[in-house]
């Protein structure tokens, strides 16, 4: 996907310097991400590093090339991840000879801590698993049963609406796309249960920021899902949904778990 109406282009936020020993300290905590959700999973891992205090407040992250190598991602993707962390006031970029990317000290109770207290009784993993089971089942049914002309047009329209959605309306329109898929599965019971679990998922998503890079990735997955349904490829439809749900899960774990 090319330029979009959700945000501006990326800016460099890291220098080619790193705190001595930072690389070795993070090696056990970071691992190569899976190709399908590189941005989301890299963000999850670096958020965990920051929140676990593996790099203390005021400490410097390893250089870009080292972090990118640990995570198995391009430096372009890494810069997008660091930009999100900078926007959330978790890190800052400093220029010059002693510059780099530094973790900001915590000066008081963080919003994320308050969210975790409020969500202590919420089983994120159960919600995400149930959502994946229902949605992959709906996608598989749509692909295996096939869609008539009217239903196919409904799905195309729902997909097109997500591409055209302004950022403030994106989550609502994205929800409508997924609900449409569930309704077209032919199982009213599945659709009803999906609507309920999707409400739970949206409650969680409302606790984290909308990220342009993630939305672009989601759009590609939505398109691949619709193509698989129209091709009657049940296994591919299910696989796309599983990958899509894994990306959402990675973001939620990174911000909330």
Coordinates of C-alpha atoms in Angstrom, one line a residue:
X1 CA 0.0 0.0 0.0
X2 CA 1.4 3.4 -0.9
X3 CA 0.8 6.8 0.7
X4 CA -2.4 7.0 2.8
X5 CA -4.6 9.6 4.5
X6 CA -3.9 8.3 8.0
X7 CA -0.5 9.8 8.8
X8 CA 2.7 11.3 7.6
X9 CA 5.9 9.6 6.5
X10 CA 8.4 8.1 8.8
X11 CA 11.3 10.0 10.4
X12 CA 14.6 8.6 11.6
X13 CA 14.5 8.3 15.4
X14 CA 17.7 6.4 16.1
X15 CA 21.4 7.1 15.7
X16 CA 24.1 4.6 15.0
X17 CA 25.2 4.5 18.6
X18 CA 24.3 2.3 21.5
X19 CA 25.0 2.0 25.2
X20 CA 27.9 -0.4 25.8
X21 CA 26.6 -3.8 26.9
X22 CA 23.0 -3.0 25.9
X23 CA 23.1 -5.4 23.0
X24 CA 24.3 -8.3 25.2
X25 CA 21.7 -7.5 27.9
X26 CA 18.8 -7.7 25.4
X27 CA 19.9 -10.8 23.5
X28 CA 17.9 -13.2 25.8
X29 CA 14.8 -11.0 25.6
X30 CA 14.5 -10.5 21.9
X31 CA 14.0 -13.0 19.1
X32 CA 13.4 -12.9 15.4
X33 CA 9.8 -12.1 14.5
X34 CA 7.7 -14.0 12.1
X35 CA 7.5 -12.6 8.6
X36 CA 3.7 -12.1 8.6
X37 CA 3.5 -9.6 11.5
X38 CA 7.0 -8.1 11.7
X39 CA 6.0 -4.6 12.7
X40 CA 3.5 -5.8 15.3
X41 CA 5.7 -8.5 16.9
X42 CA 8.7 -6.2 17.0
X43 CA 6.7 -3.5 18.7
X44 CA 5.5 -6.1 21.2
X45 CA 9.0 -7.2 22.1
X46 CA 10.5 -3.8 22.5
X47 CA 7.6 -2.6 24.6
X48 CA 8.2 -5.5 26.9
X49 CA 11.9 -4.7 27.1
X50 CA 11.1 -1.1 28.1
X51 CA 8.4 -2.1 30.6
X52 CA 10.5 -4.8 32.2
X53 CA 13.2 -2.3 32.8
X54 CA 15.9 -4.2 30.9
X55 CA 17.0 -0.8 29.6
X56 CA 16.5 1.5 32.6
X57 CA 15.1 5.0 32.4
X58 CA 17.8 7.2 30.9
X59 CA 19.5 4.2 29.4
X60 CA 20.3 3.9 25.7
X61 CA 19.0 1.2 23.3
X62 CA 21.4 -0.6 21.1
X63 CA 22.1 0.8 17.7
X64 CA 19.6 0.3 14.9
X65 CA 21.6 -2.3 13.0
X66 CA 21.9 -4.4 16.2
X67 CA 18.3 -4.2 17.1
X68 CA 17.2 -4.9 13.6
X69 CA 19.5 -8.0 13.4
X70 CA 18.2 -9.3 16.8
X71 CA 14.6 -9.0 15.6
X72 CA 15.2 -10.1 12.0
X73 CA 13.5 -7.0 10.5
X74 CA 14.6 -4.2 8.2
X75 CA 15.8 -1.0 9.6
X76 CA 12.9 0.7 7.9
X77 CA 10.4 -1.4 9.9
X78 CA 12.5 -0.8 13.1
X79 CA 12.3 2.9 12.6
X80 CA 8.5 2.7 12.3
X81 CA 8.4 0.8 15.6
X82 CA 10.7 3.3 17.3
X83 CA 8.5 6.1 16.0
X84 CA 5.5 4.6 17.8
X85 CA 7.4 4.4 21.0
X86 CA 8.5 7.9 20.7
X87 CA 5.0 9.1 20.1
X88 CA 3.9 7.3 23.3
X89 CA 6.6 9.1 25.2
X90 CA 8.5 5.9 26.1
X91 CA 11.7 6.8 24.3
X92 CA 13.4 9.9 22.8
X93 CA 15.9 10.4 20.0
X94 CA 19.0 12.5 20.7
X95 CA 21.3 13.8 18.0
X96 CA 25.0 14.4 18.0
X97 CA 28.1 12.6 19.1
X98 CA 26.5 11.2 22.2
X99 CA 23.1 10.7 20.7
X100 CA 21.0 7.7 20.2
X101 CA 17.6 6.4 21.3
X102 CA 17.0 6.7 25.0
X103 CA 14.4 5.2 27.3
X104 CA 12.6 8.0 29.2
X105 CA 12.4 7.7 32.9
X106 CA 9.1 7.1 34.5
X107 CA 8.1 10.1 36.7
X108 CA 4.9 8.7 38.2
X109 CA 2.2 6.1 37.7
X110 CA 1.8 5.4 34.0
X111 CA -1.4 5.2 32.1
X112 CA -0.5 1.6 31.1
X113 CA -0.3 0.7 34.8
X114 CA -3.7 2.0 35.4
X115 CA -5.1 0.2 32.5
X116 CA -3.6 -3.1 33.7
X117 CA -5.2 -2.6 37.1
X118 CA -8.6 -2.0 35.5
X119 CA -8.2 -5.1 33.3
X120 CA -6.9 -7.4 36.0
X121 CA -10.0 -9.7 35.7
X122 CA -9.9 -9.7 31.9
X123 CA -8.4 -12.8 30.3
X124 CA -6.8 -11.3 27.1
X125 CA -5.6 -14.7 25.9
X126 CA -9.0 -16.3 26.1
X127 CA -10.7 -13.4 24.3
X128 CA -8.1 -13.5 21.5
X129 CA -8.2 -17.3 21.1
X130 CA -12.0 -17.3 21.0
X131 CA -12.0 -14.5 18.4
X132 CA -9.5 -16.4 16.2
X133 CA -11.5 -19.7 16.4
X134 CA -14.7 -17.9 15.4
X135 CA -13.3 -15.7 12.7
X136 CA -11.2 -18.4 11.1
X137 CA -14.2 -20.7 11.1
X138 CA -16.4 -18.0 9.5
X139 CA -13.7 -17.4 6.8
X140 CA -13.4 -21.1 6.1
X141 CA -17.2 -21.5 5.8
X142 CA -17.5 -18.5 3.4
X143 CA -14.7 -20.0 1.2
X144 CA -15.9 -23.6 1.3
X145 CA -19.6 -22.8 0.7
X146 CA -19.0 -20.0 -1.8
X147 CA -20.9 -16.7 -1.8
X148 CA -23.7 -15.7 -4.1
X149 CA -23.6 -12.5 -6.1
X150 CA -25.4 -10.4 -3.5
X151 CA -23.3 -11.7 -0.6
X152 CA -20.1 -11.3 -2.6
X153 CA -21.1 -7.7 -3.2
X154 CA -21.7 -7.1 0.5
X155 CA -18.2 -8.3 1.3
X156 CA -16.6 -6.2 -1.5
X157 CA -18.5 -3.1 -0.2
X158 CA -17.4 -3.8 3.4
X159 CA -13.8 -4.2 2.3
X160 CA -13.9 -1.0 0.2
X161 CA -15.3 0.9 3.2
X162 CA -12.3 0.0 5.3
X163 CA -9.9 1.4 2.6
X164 CA -11.8 4.7 2.5
X165 CA -12.3 5.1 6.2
X166 CA -10.9 8.2 7.9
X167 CA -8.8 7.4 10.9
X168 CA -11.3 8.3 13.6
X169 CA -13.9 6.0 12.0
X170 CA -11.5 3.1 11.1
X171 CA -12.2 0.9 14.1
X172 CA -15.9 1.0 13.7
X173 CA -15.8 0.3 9.9
X174 CA -13.2 -2.4 10.4
X175 CA -15.6 -4.0 12.9
X176 CA -18.4 -3.9 10.3
X177 CA -16.1 -5.7 7.8
X178 CA -15.4 -8.6 10.2
X179 CA -19.1 -8.8 11.3
X180 CA -20.1 -9.0 7.7
X181 CA -17.8 -12.0 7.2
X182 CA -19.2 -13.7 10.2
X183 CA -22.8 -13.1 9.0
X184 CA -22.0 -14.5 5.6
X185 CA -20.8 -17.7 7.1
X186 CA -24.3 -19.0 7.2
X187 CA -24.4 -19.7 10.9
X188 CA -26.4 -17.2 12.9
X189 CA -25.1 -18.7 16.2
X190 CA -21.5 -18.1 15.0
X191 CA -22.3 -14.6 14.0
X192 CA -23.9 -13.8 17.3
X193 CA -21.0 -15.1 19.3
X194 CA -18.5 -13.3 17.1
X195 CA -20.4 -10.0 17.7
X196 CA -20.0 -10.6 21.4
X197 CA -16.3 -11.4 21.4
X198 CA -15.6 -8.6 19.0
X199 CA -17.1 -6.2 21.5
X200 CA -14.6 -7.5 24.0
X201 CA -11.8 -7.2 21.5
X202 CA -12.8 -3.6 20.8
X203 CA -12.8 -2.8 24.5
X204 CA -9.1 -3.9 24.5
X205 CA -8.2 -2.1 21.3
X206 CA -9.7 1.1 22.7
X207 CA -6.9 1.0 25.3
X208 CA -4.1 1.3 22.7
X209 CA -3.4 3.8 20.0
X210 CA -4.3 3.4 16.4
X211 CA -1.1 2.8 14.5
X212 CA -1.0 3.7 10.8
X213 CA 1.6 1.0 10.0
X214 CA -0.6 -1.6 11.6
X215 CA -3.7 -0.4 9.7
X216 CA -1.9 -0.6 6.4
X217 CA -0.8 -4.1 7.2
X218 CA -4.4 -5.0 8.2
X219 CA -5.7 -3.7 5.0
X220 CA -3.4 -6.0 3.0
X221 CA -4.6 -8.9 5.1
X222 CA -8.2 -7.9 4.6
X223 CA -7.7 -7.9 0.8
X224 CA -5.9 -11.3 0.9
X225 CA -8.8 -12.7 3.0
X226 CA -11.5 -11.6 0.6
X227 CA -9.5 -12.9 -2.4
X228 CA -9.1 -16.3 -0.7
X229 CA -12.9 -16.4 0.0
X230 CA -13.7 -15.6 -3.6
X231 CA -11.2 -18.2 -4.8
X232 CA -12.9 -20.8 -2.6
X233 CA -9.6 -21.5 -0.9
X234 CA -10.6 -22.5 2.6
X235 CA -7.2 -23.2 4.0
X236 CA -5.7 -19.9 2.8
X237 CA -8.7 -18.0 4.2
X238 CA -8.2 -19.6 7.6
X239 CA -4.5 -18.9 7.5
X240 CA -4.9 -15.2 6.6
X241 CA -7.3 -14.8 9.6
X242 CA -4.9 -16.6 11.9
X243 CA -2.1 -14.3 10.9
X244 CA -4.4 -11.2 11.2
X245 CA -5.4 -12.2 14.7
X246 CA -1.8 -12.9 15.7
X247 CA -0.9 -9.3 14.7
X248 CA -3.7 -7.9 16.8
X249 CA -2.7 -10.1 19.7
X250 CA 0.9 -9.0 19.5
X251 CA -0.1 -5.3 19.8
X252 CA -2.4 -5.9 22.7
X253 CA 0.2 -8.0 24.6
X254 CA 2.8 -5.4 24.0
X255 CA 0.7 -2.5 25.3
X256 CA -1.4 -4.2 27.9
X257 CA -0.1 -7.6 29.0

